[in-house]
mmCIF file of C-alpha atoms and ligand atoms in Angstrom:
data_model
loop_
_atom_site.group_PDB
_atom_site.id
_atom_site.type_symbol
_atom_site.label_atom_id
_atom_site.label_comp_id
_atom_site.label_asym_id
_atom_site.label_seq_id
_atom_site.Cartn_x
_atom_site.Cartn_y
_atom_site.Cartn_z
ATOM 1 C CA ARG A 1 -56.069 -35.161 -17.972
ATOM 2 C CA GLU A 2 -56.002 -33.171 -14.746
ATOM 3 C CA ASP A 3 -57.952 -29.948 -14.378
ATOM 4 C CA SER A 4 -58.741 -27.831 -11.437
ATOM 5 C CA VAL A 5 -62.265 -28.105 -10.062
ATOM 6 C CA ASP A 6 -63.437 -24.860 -11.628
ATOM 7 C CA SER A 7 -62.227 -25.381 -15.159
ATOM 8 C CA GLN A 8 -64.213 -26.483 -18.147
ATOM 9 C CA ASP A 9 -63.241 -28.885 -20.863
ATOM 10 C CA ASP A 10 -63.522 -28.262 -24.629
ATOM 11 C CA GLU A 11 -67.156 -29.235 -24.754
ATOM 12 C CA GLY A 12 -68.025 -27.014 -21.867
ATOM 13 C CA HIS A 13 -68.266 -29.968 -19.475
ATOM 14 C CA MET A 14 -67.581 -28.958 -15.941
ATOM 15 C CA LEU A 15 -64.723 -30.933 -14.434
ATOM 16 C CA GLY A 16 -64.059 -31.754 -10.845
ATOM 17 C CA ARG A 17 -60.969 -33.101 -9.132
ATOM 18 C CA VAL A 18 -61.084 -35.245 -6.028
ATOM 19 C CA GLY A 19 -57.495 -36.045 -5.051
ATOM 20 C CA SER A 20 -55.732 -36.660 -8.326
ATOM 21 C CA ILE A 21 -58.774 -37.960 -10.207
ATOM 22 C CA SER A 22 -60.564 -35.680 -12.655
ATOM 23 C CA VAL A 23 -64.265 -36.363 -13.041
ATOM 24 C CA ALA A 24 -66.848 -34.960 -15.390
ATOM 25 C CA LEU A 25 -69.623 -33.390 -13.387
ATOM 26 C CA LYS A 26 -71.834 -32.591 -16.309
ATOM 27 C CA GLU A 27 -74.184 -35.506 -15.878
ATOM 28 C CA TRP A 28 -74.895 -34.325 -12.331
ATOM 29 C CA ASP A 29 -75.516 -30.728 -13.376
ATOM 30 C CA ILE A 30 -79.219 -29.882 -13.065
ATOM 31 C CA PRO A 31 -80.280 -26.631 -14.824
ATOM 32 C CA PHE A 32 -81.917 -24.533 -12.159
ATOM 33 C CA GLU A 33 -84.855 -23.767 -14.524
ATOM 34 C CA GLU A 34 -85.740 -27.476 -14.550
ATOM 35 C CA LEU A 35 -86.467 -27.488 -10.811
ATOM 36 C CA ILE A 36 -89.959 -26.674 -9.480
ATOM 37 C CA ARG A 37 -89.682 -25.333 -5.997
ATOM 38 C CA GLU A 38 -92.711 -26.093 -3.849
ATOM 39 C CA ASP A 39 -93.018 -25.962 -0.035
ATOM 40 C CA TYR A 40 -90.362 -24.443 2.128
ATOM 41 C CA ILE A 41 -89.116 -27.053 4.606
ATOM 42 C CA GLY A 42 -86.604 -25.251 6.739
ATOM 43 C CA THR A 43 -83.372 -23.354 6.997
ATOM 44 C CA GLY A 44 -79.980 -24.702 8.062
ATOM 45 C CA ARG A 45 -76.435 -23.360 8.037
ATOM 46 C CA PHE A 46 -76.265 -24.275 4.369
ATOM 47 C CA GLY A 47 -79.295 -22.190 3.365
ATOM 48 C CA LYS A 48 -82.981 -22.857 2.720
ATOM 49 C CA VAL A 49 -84.365 -26.331 1.944
ATOM 50 C CA TYR A 50 -87.454 -26.723 -0.182
ATOM 51 C CA LYS A 51 -89.636 -29.667 -1.252
ATOM 52 C CA GLY A 52 -89.619 -29.657 -5.044
ATOM 53 C CA GLN A 53 -90.168 -31.536 -8.239
ATOM 54 C CA TRP A 54 -87.520 -32.924 -10.544
ATOM 55 C CA HIS A 55 -88.693 -36.181 -12.128
ATOM 56 C CA GLY A 56 -90.631 -36.730 -8.844
ATOM 57 C CA ASP A 57 -90.446 -35.446 -5.297
ATOM 58 C CA VAL A 58 -87.044 -34.054 -4.361
ATOM 59 C CA ALA A 59 -85.387 -31.980 -1.580
ATOM 60 C CA ILE A 60 -83.693 -28.823 -2.876
ATOM 61 C CA LYS A 61 -80.925 -27.429 -0.701
ATOM 62 C CA MET A 62 -80.162 -23.910 -1.780
ATOM 63 C CA LEU A 63 -76.682 -22.673 -0.966
ATOM 64 C CA ASN A 64 -76.650 -19.158 0.519
ATOM 65 C CA MET A 65 -73.754 -17.594 -1.311
ATOM 66 C CA ASP A 66 -71.646 -15.274 0.778
ATOM 67 C CA PRO A 67 -71.083 -11.977 -0.981
ATOM 68 C CA ASN A 68 -67.815 -11.494 0.941
ATOM 69 C CA THR A 69 -66.348 -14.700 -0.267
ATOM 70 C CA ASP A 70 -64.484 -15.185 -3.509
ATOM 71 C CA ASN A 71 -67.105 -16.661 -5.869
ATOM 72 C CA ALA A 72 -64.584 -18.859 -7.707
ATOM 73 C CA ALA A 73 -63.321 -20.339 -4.371
ATOM 74 C CA GLN A 74 -66.904 -20.893 -3.292
ATOM 75 C CA LEU A 75 -67.785 -22.630 -6.537
ATOM 76 C CA SER A 76 -64.658 -24.787 -6.408
ATOM 77 C CA ALA A 77 -65.376 -25.985 -2.853
ATOM 78 C CA PHE A 78 -68.951 -26.712 -3.861
ATOM 79 C CA LYS A 79 -67.885 -28.802 -6.831
ATOM 80 C CA VAL A 80 -65.427 -30.828 -4.781
ATOM 81 C CA GLU A 81 -68.250 -31.722 -2.426
ATOM 82 C CA VAL A 82 -70.546 -32.567 -5.318
ATOM 83 C CA ALA A 83 -67.848 -34.805 -6.787
ATOM 84 C CA ASN A 84 -67.825 -36.678 -3.489
ATOM 85 C CA LEU A 85 -71.608 -36.981 -3.276
ATOM 86 C CA ARG A 86 -71.826 -38.694 -6.697
ATOM 87 C CA LYS A 87 -69.911 -41.694 -5.254
ATOM 88 C CA THR A 88 -72.512 -42.555 -2.709
ATOM 89 C CA ARG A 89 -75.056 -45.344 -3.262
ATOM 90 C CA HIS A 90 -76.293 -47.024 -0.078
ATOM 91 C CA GLU A 91 -79.762 -47.579 1.245
ATOM 92 C CA ASN A 92 -79.042 -45.727 4.447
ATOM 93 C CA LEU A 93 -77.712 -42.674 2.723
ATOM 94 C CA VAL A 94 -79.919 -39.973 1.106
ATOM 95 C CA LEU A 95 -79.875 -40.318 -2.688
ATOM 96 C CA PHE A 96 -77.944 -37.594 -4.305
ATOM 97 C CA MET A 97 -79.595 -36.719 -7.619
ATOM 98 C CA GLY A 98 -77.556 -33.791 -8.880
ATOM 99 C CA ALA A 99 -76.707 -30.137 -8.248
ATOM 100 C CA CYS A 100 -77.261 -26.754 -9.716
ATOM 101 C CA MET A 101 -73.758 -25.565 -10.354
ATOM 102 C CA LYS A 102 -74.142 -22.193 -12.078
ATOM 103 C CA PRO A 103 -73.938 -19.195 -9.761
ATOM 104 C CA PRO A 104 -75.896 -17.560 -8.333
ATOM 105 C CA HIS A 105 -78.129 -20.580 -8.063
ATOM 106 C CA LEU A 106 -76.121 -23.213 -6.299
ATOM 107 C CA ALA A 107 -78.189 -26.079 -4.935
ATOM 108 C CA ILE A 108 -77.936 -29.768 -4.021
ATOM 109 C CA VAL A 109 -80.856 -31.975 -5.139
ATOM 110 C CA THR A 110 -81.500 -35.126 -3.164
ATOM 111 C CA SER A 111 -84.323 -37.528 -2.595
ATOM 112 C CA LEU A 112 -86.973 -36.245 -0.239
ATOM 113 C CA CYS A 113 -86.784 -37.943 3.131
ATOM 114 C CA ARG A 114 -90.072 -39.114 4.509
ATOM 115 C CA GLY A 115 -90.767 -39.593 8.158
ATOM 116 C CA SER A 116 -88.943 -37.425 10.725
ATOM 117 C CA SER A 117 -85.441 -36.778 11.816
ATOM 118 C CA LEU A 118 -84.260 -38.498 15.005
ATOM 119 C CA PHE A 119 -83.904 -35.004 16.384
ATOM 120 C CA THR A 120 -87.666 -34.402 15.953
ATOM 121 C CA LEU A 121 -88.588 -37.785 17.316
ATOM 122 C CA LEU A 122 -86.332 -37.622 20.387
ATOM 123 C CA HIS A 123 -86.133 -33.959 21.310
ATOM 124 C CA VAL A 124 -89.391 -32.466 20.030
ATOM 125 C CA ARG A 125 -91.878 -35.346 20.232
ATOM 126 C CA LYS A 126 -89.975 -36.863 23.177
ATOM 127 C CA GLU A 127 -90.438 -40.392 21.879
ATOM 128 C CA LYS A 128 -88.759 -43.192 23.790
ATOM 129 C CA PHE A 129 -87.229 -46.048 21.832
ATOM 130 C CA ASN A 130 -86.987 -49.499 23.389
ATOM 131 C CA MET A 131 -83.563 -51.145 23.306
ATOM 132 C CA SER A 132 -84.288 -53.276 20.321
ATOM 133 C CA LYS A 133 -85.347 -50.242 18.217
ATOM 134 C CA ALA A 134 -82.372 -48.155 19.479
ATOM 135 C CA ILE A 135 -80.045 -50.931 18.309
ATOM 136 C CA ILE A 136 -81.729 -51.355 14.936
ATOM 137 C CA ILE A 137 -81.386 -47.548 14.336
ATOM 138 C CA ALA A 138 -77.739 -47.523 15.443
ATOM 139 C CA GLN A 139 -76.948 -50.540 13.263
ATOM 140 C CA GLN A 140 -78.364 -48.838 10.158
ATOM 141 C CA VAL A 141 -76.529 -45.612 10.967
ATOM 142 C CA SER A 142 -73.315 -47.633 11.329
ATOM 143 C CA GLN A 143 -73.901 -49.381 8.011
ATOM 144 C CA GLY A 144 -74.346 -46.091 6.179
ATOM 145 C CA MET A 145 -71.330 -44.514 7.957
ATOM 146 C CA GLY A 146 -69.168 -47.569 7.399
ATOM 147 C CA TYR A 147 -69.927 -47.300 3.664
ATOM 148 C CA LEU A 148 -69.096 -43.562 3.586
ATOM 149 C CA HIS A 149 -65.752 -44.236 5.265
ATOM 150 C CA ALA A 150 -65.003 -47.007 2.832
ATOM 151 C CA LYS A 151 -65.508 -44.499 0.091
ATOM 152 C CA GLY A 152 -63.101 -42.117 1.787
ATOM 153 C CA ILE A 153 -65.792 -39.644 2.795
ATOM 154 C CA VAL A 154 -65.846 -38.225 6.340
ATOM 155 C CA HIS A 155 -69.320 -36.984 7.278
ATOM 156 C CA LYS A 156 -68.106 -34.244 9.639
ATOM 157 C CA ASP A 157 -71.607 -33.418 10.785
ATOM 158 C CA LEU A 158 -73.261 -36.618 11.989
ATOM 159 C CA LYS A 159 -76.048 -35.688 14.411
ATOM 160 C CA THR A 160 -79.672 -36.626 15.001
ATOM 161 C CA LYS A 161 -80.815 -33.685 12.865
ATOM 162 C CA ASN A 162 -79.143 -35.380 9.888
ATOM 163 C CA ILE A 163 -80.587 -38.817 10.471
ATOM 164 C CA PHE A 164 -84.150 -39.515 9.176
ATOM 165 C CA PHE A 165 -86.254 -42.436 10.310
ATOM 166 C CA ASP A 166 -89.264 -43.739 8.434
ATOM 167 C CA LYS A 167 -90.915 -47.098 8.440
ATOM 168 C CA ASP A 168 -88.056 -48.768 10.243
ATOM 169 C CA LYS A 169 -85.449 -47.360 7.811
ATOM 170 C CA VAL A 170 -82.664 -44.915 8.588
ATOM 171 C CA VAL A 171 -81.522 -42.332 6.039
ATOM 172 C CA ILE A 172 -78.389 -40.230 6.756
ATOM 173 C CA THR A 173 -78.159 -36.772 5.166
ATOM 174 C CA ASP A 174 -75.728 -33.879 4.829
ATOM 175 C CA PHE A 175 -72.582 -35.939 4.547
ATOM 176 C CA GLY A 176 -69.554 -34.084 3.233
ATOM 177 C CA LEU A 177 -71.238 -30.730 3.092
ATOM 178 C CA PHE A 178 -69.454 -29.215 6.085
ATOM 179 C CA ASN A 179 -66.855 -27.383 4.075
ATOM 180 C CA VAL A 180 -69.565 -25.853 1.931
ATOM 181 C CA THR A 181 -71.484 -24.559 4.998
ATOM 182 C CA LYS A 182 -68.482 -22.557 6.007
ATOM 183 C CA LEU A 183 -68.646 -20.604 2.785
ATOM 184 C CA CYS A 184 -72.225 -19.705 3.405
ATOM 185 C CA HIS A 185 -73.166 -16.224 4.416
ATOM 186 C CA ALA A 186 -75.136 -17.182 7.517
ATOM 187 C CA SER A 187 -72.299 -19.160 9.064
ATOM 188 C CA ARG A 188 -69.343 -16.874 8.782
ATOM 189 C CA HIS A 189 -68.075 -14.343 11.248
ATOM 190 C CA ALA A 190 -64.651 -12.801 10.864
ATOM 191 C CA ASP A 191 -63.769 -12.266 14.494
ATOM 192 C CA ARG A 192 -65.436 -14.959 16.520
ATOM 193 C CA LEU A 193 -66.389 -18.576 16.486
ATOM 194 C CA GLN A 194 -70.004 -19.351 15.646
ATOM 195 C CA ILE A 195 -71.315 -22.230 17.609
ATOM 196 C CA PRO A 196 -74.686 -23.428 16.302
ATOM 197 C CA PRO A 197 -76.961 -24.709 19.132
ATOM 198 C CA GLY A 198 -76.604 -28.486 19.760
ATOM 199 C CA TRP A 199 -73.355 -28.753 17.834
ATOM 200 C CA LEU A 200 -70.737 -28.978 20.522
ATOM 201 C CA CYS A 201 -71.771 -32.274 22.011
ATOM 202 C CA TYR A 202 -70.974 -34.045 18.754
ATOM 203 C CA LEU A 203 -67.422 -32.735 18.613
ATOM 204 C CA SER A 204 -64.564 -34.976 19.702
ATOM 205 C CA PRO A 205 -61.868 -33.789 22.141
ATOM 206 C CA GLU A 206 -59.365 -33.275 19.338
ATOM 207 C CA ILE A 207 -61.754 -30.988 17.527
ATOM 208 C CA ILE A 208 -62.818 -29.148 20.642
ATOM 209 C CA LYS A 209 -59.214 -28.483 21.423
ATOM 210 C CA ALA A 210 -58.581 -27.124 17.953
ATOM 211 C CA LEU A 211 -61.519 -24.799 18.173
ATOM 212 C CA GLN A 212 -60.089 -21.343 18.629
ATOM 213 C CA ALA A 213 -62.170 -18.304 17.949
ATOM 214 C CA GLY A 214 -62.250 -17.651 14.241
ATOM 215 C CA ALA A 215 -58.885 -19.033 13.060
ATOM 216 C CA ALA A 216 -59.182 -22.742 12.995
ATOM 217 C CA TYR A 217 -62.820 -22.825 12.013
ATOM 218 C CA ALA A 218 -62.490 -20.259 9.259
ATOM 219 C CA ASN A 219 -59.323 -21.840 7.835
ATOM 220 C CA ASN A 220 -60.906 -25.144 7.336
ATOM 221 C CA ASP A 221 -58.349 -27.032 9.303
ATOM 222 C CA LEU A 222 -60.337 -28.659 12.101
ATOM 223 C CA PRO A 223 -59.030 -32.242 12.511
ATOM 224 C CA PHE A 224 -62.149 -34.073 11.303
ATOM 225 C CA SER A 225 -61.564 -37.767 10.632
ATOM 226 C CA THR A 226 -63.351 -41.059 10.476
ATOM 227 C CA MET A 227 -62.650 -41.287 14.243
ATOM 228 C CA SER A 228 -64.330 -37.970 14.928
ATOM 229 C CA ASP A 229 -67.379 -39.330 13.067
ATOM 230 C CA VAL A 230 -67.311 -42.331 15.497
ATOM 231 C CA TYR A 231 -67.248 -39.886 18.428
ATOM 232 C CA ALA A 232 -70.329 -38.095 16.938
ATOM 233 C CA PHE A 233 -72.027 -41.480 16.533
ATOM 234 C CA GLY A 234 -71.401 -42.051 20.285
ATOM 235 C CA THR A 235 -73.456 -38.920 21.008
ATOM 236 C CA VAL A 236 -76.254 -40.168 18.716
ATOM 237 C CA TRP A 237 -76.123 -43.467 20.667
ATOM 238 C CA TYR A 238 -76.373 -41.538 23.947
ATOM 239 C CA GLU A 239 -79.486 -39.688 22.622
ATOM 240 C CA LEU A 240 -81.086 -42.917 21.460
ATOM 241 C CA LEU A 241 -80.646 -44.427 24.944
ATOM 242 C CA ASN A 242 -81.390 -41.338 26.923
ATOM 243 C CA GLY A 243 -83.556 -38.958 24.896
ATOM 244 C CA HIS A 244 -81.347 -36.055 25.832
ATOM 245 C CA TRP A 245 -78.083 -34.569 24.596
ATOM 246 C CA PRO A 246 -75.022 -35.039 26.754
ATOM 247 C CA PHE A 247 -74.176 -31.889 28.710
ATOM 248 C CA GLU A 248 -77.663 -30.646 27.907
ATOM 249 C CA ASP A 249 -78.349 -27.044 29.100
ATOM 250 C CA GLN A 250 -74.704 -26.478 30.036
ATOM 251 C CA PRO A 251 -72.934 -23.354 28.775
ATOM 252 C CA ALA A 252 -70.653 -23.720 25.752
ATOM 253 C CA GLU A 253 -67.486 -22.848 27.775
ATOM 254 C CA SER A 254 -68.274 -25.579 30.295
ATOM 255 C CA ILE A 255 -68.850 -28.231 27.592
ATOM 256 C CA ILE A 256 -65.623 -27.203 25.797
ATOM 257 C CA TRP A 257 -63.636 -27.467 29.036
ATOM 258 C CA GLN A 258 -65.082 -30.824 30.061
ATOM 259 C CA VAL A 259 -64.743 -32.518 26.654
ATOM 260 C CA GLY A 260 -61.204 -31.048 26.174
ATOM 261 C CA HIS A 261 -60.297 -32.652 29.526
ATOM 262 C CA GLY A 262 -61.870 -35.971 28.747
ATOM 263 C CA ILE A 263 -64.716 -35.634 31.219
ATOM 264 C CA LYS A 264 -67.789 -37.637 30.219
ATOM 265 C CA PRO A 265 -71.399 -36.735 31.182
ATOM 266 C CA SER A 266 -73.076 -38.746 33.859
ATOM 267 C CA PHE A 267 -74.243 -42.216 32.708
ATOM 268 C CA GLY A 268 -76.693 -42.336 35.615
ATOM 269 C CA LEU A 269 -79.821 -41.864 33.571
ATOM 270 C CA ILE A 270 -78.821 -44.128 30.728
ATOM 271 C CA ARG A 271 -80.963 -47.192 30.296
ATOM 272 C CA GLY A 272 -79.159 -50.407 29.355
ATOM 273 C CA SER A 273 -76.687 -53.003 30.321
ATOM 274 C CA LYS A 274 -72.995 -52.492 31.000
ATOM 275 C CA ASP A 275 -72.268 -53.537 27.344
ATOM 276 C CA VAL A 276 -74.449 -50.754 26.075
ATOM 277 C CA LYS A 277 -72.591 -48.185 28.128
ATOM 278 C CA ASP A 278 -69.224 -49.733 27.254
ATOM 279 C CA MET A 279 -69.963 -49.138 23.566
ATOM 280 C CA LEU A 280 -70.603 -45.507 24.393
ATOM 281 C CA LEU A 281 -67.264 -45.318 26.213
ATOM 282 C CA LEU A 282 -65.501 -46.863 23.250
ATOM 283 C CA CYS A 283 -66.941 -44.323 20.787
ATOM 284 C CA TRP A 284 -66.167 -41.476 23.198
ATOM 285 C CA ASN A 285 -62.628 -42.621 23.817
ATOM 286 C CA TYR A 286 -60.432 -39.590 24.443
ATOM 287 C CA LYS A 287 -57.715 -40.985 22.161
ATOM 288 C CA CYS A 288 -59.123 -41.015 18.675
ATOM 289 C CA GLU A 289 -57.006 -44.039 17.627
ATOM 290 C CA ASP A 290 -58.654 -46.129 20.349
ATOM 291 C CA ARG A 291 -62.175 -45.568 18.965
ATOM 292 C CA PRO A 292 -63.635 -48.534 17.050
ATOM 293 C CA SER A 293 -64.462 -48.515 13.372
ATOM 294 C CA PHE A 294 -68.075 -48.762 12.279
ATOM 295 C CA GLY A 295 -67.347 -52.342 11.209
ATOM 296 C CA ASN A 296 -66.317 -53.161 14.792
ATOM 297 C CA LEU A 297 -69.269 -51.329 16.204
ATOM 298 C CA LEU A 298 -71.597 -53.489 14.044
ATOM 299 C CA LYS A 299 -70.020 -56.636 15.540
ATOM 300 C CA ILE A 300 -70.440 -55.252 19.041
ATOM 301 C CA MET A 301 -74.092 -54.447 18.404
ATOM 302 C CA GLU A 302 -74.898 -57.900 17.145
ATOM 303 C CA ARG A 303 -74.087 -59.110 20.676
ATOM 304 C CA LEU A 304 -75.935 -56.446 22.627
ATOM 305 C CA PRO A 305 -78.876 -57.667 24.764
ATOM 306 C CA ARG A 306 -82.156 -56.316 23.332
ATOM 307 C CA LYS A 307 -84.340 -57.031 26.320
ATOM 308 C CA PRO A 308 -85.357 -54.247 28.638
ATOM 309 C CA PHE A 309 -82.663 -53.739 31.297
ATOM 310 C CA THR A 310 -83.543 -54.296 34.879
ATOM 311 C CA ARG A 311 -81.001 -52.974 37.349
ATOM 312 C CA SER A 312 -79.963 -55.293 40.140
ATOM 313 C CA PRO A 313 -78.946 -53.983 43.565
ATOM 314 C CA SER A 314 -75.441 -55.194 42.778
ATOM 315 C CA HIS A 315 -75.276 -52.937 39.793
ATOM 316 C CA PRO A 316 -75.029 -49.407 41.229
ATOM 317 C CA ILE A 317 -75.965 -46.375 39.254
ATOM 318 C CA HIS A 318 -72.898 -44.285 38.425
ATOM 319 C CA LEU A 319 -73.936 -40.808 39.517
ATOM 320 C CA LEU A 320 -70.602 -39.147 39.151
ATOM 321 C CA SER A 321 -69.123 -37.897 35.953
ATOM 322 C CA ARG A 322 -66.429 -40.110 34.483
ATOM 323 C CA SER A 323 -63.148 -38.789 33.178
ATOM 324 C CA ALA A 324 -61.030 -40.163 30.344
ATOM 325 C CA ASP A 325 -58.712 -41.980 32.743
HETATM 326 P P1 ATP B 401 -77.875 -27.438 10.458
HETATM 327 O O1 ATP B 401 -77.723 -26.630 9.268
HETATM 328 O O2 ATP B 401 -77.492 -26.771 11.699
HETATM 329 O O3 ATP B 401 -77.203 -28.790 10.315
HETATM 330 P P2 ATP B 401 -80.394 -28.598 9.814
HETATM 331 O O4 ATP B 401 -79.846 -29.989 9.716
HETATM 332 O O5 ATP B 401 -81.806 -28.487 10.313
HETATM 333 O O6 ATP B 401 -79.402 -27.705 10.647
HETATM 334 P P3 ATP B 401 -80.602 -28.537 6.981
HETATM 335 O O7 ATP B 401 -79.921 -29.816 6.792
HETATM 336 O O8 ATP B 401 -80.230 -27.424 5.998
HETATM 337 O O9 ATP B 401 -80.312 -27.933 8.400
HETATM 338 O O10 ATP B 401 -82.139 -28.788 6.942
HETATM 339 C C1 ATP B 401 -83.135 -27.777 6.948
HETATM 340 C C2 ATP B 401 -84.527 -28.480 7.055
HETATM 341 O O11 ATP B 401 -84.712 -29.310 5.916
HETATM 342 C C3 ATP B 401 -84.609 -29.405 8.239
HETATM 343 O O12 ATP B 401 -85.893 -29.321 8.760
HETATM 344 C C4 ATP B 401 -84.355 -30.799 7.690
HETATM 345 O O13 ATP B 401 -84.997 -31.759 8.421
HETATM 346 C C5 ATP B 401 -84.929 -30.671 6.239
HETATM 347 N N1 ATP B 401 -84.276 -31.501 5.251
HETATM 348 C C6 ATP B 401 -82.995 -31.488 4.950
HETATM 349 N N2 ATP B 401 -82.745 -32.462 3.963
HETATM 350 C C7 ATP B 401 -83.916 -33.045 3.733
HETATM 351 C C8 ATP B 401 -84.325 -34.115 2.857
HETATM 352 N N3 ATP B 401 -83.493 -34.723 2.073
HETATM 353 N N4 ATP B 401 -85.633 -34.470 2.881
HETATM 354 C C9 ATP B 401 -86.540 -33.877 3.689
HETATM 355 N N5 ATP B 401 -86.229 -32.841 4.523
HETATM 356 C C10 ATP B 401 -84.922 -32.400 4.561
#
């Protein structure tokens, strides 16, 4: 039987449809009253996140419903994402536990990540990872991402804020929630493009070129793909090597122009051998079809030298920006 995402079956079970497959979402439906909200953790585009209790410690991601958006459409989009999240079981992905699916209390409940995000470690605490640790982290991110892609899920928002690291283990969060965030009150603006800080450097050239104020973003037709996830992974790799974002402190217009024209940031400050930088260039390939899969990246990483890199006089620093060609 095929039902639309916002219909209910005879027993009142909520049904979801992903592609042509109908799925019962009831077993993932958590009554809002069963959740105990505790400490406030932070706010993102999606809404507020709380530490809470539901059969143990959990993270509760509350969806900020937009009063200007059609509630039925919002609920449908939310259920499609929830239907996707149920399919994910991998040790490098945050554990999806269920969702509150009755408006006005829409929320995603996941395991609570311990440790800190890579964003906090690299950009707030300014920690430096040695090459071996950077590779271990990148390998675990690639394993989680390869699994997501095998399940047909595009992350669409891979960035160091969405990667937690605790006791040598990586946990990726926020996969597949990008479409939901666009329905949230805080992120919408009718007449102009909202660019959250630190977002642009993860966007591939094909997405940057599709970004036109309002239209493309609001209409949900940015060309996200597994290959745009690989581009975003390249930026995470750059941050792991360098401790900075590419194009850091440059105005949005300048980043958009450079990425759209295939101009790469300077590799001058990047630690590591040629192989390490070549992997970055592969991920940041201007042509999306030339970017490697996460499976291929894992093979490349197995061969990367893990010792500290010492630059020889015959290995000049590339001080100039590099273009796609
Ligand atoms: P953006 O919305 O721009 O992506 P963000 O990633 O900070 O920014 P959220 O993902 O909503 O936004 O997270 C808000 C806060 O909650 C952040 O401090 C984040 O680290 C924290 N957080 C999110 N998910 C979890 C989780 N499962 N466990 C622990 N903390 C979490």
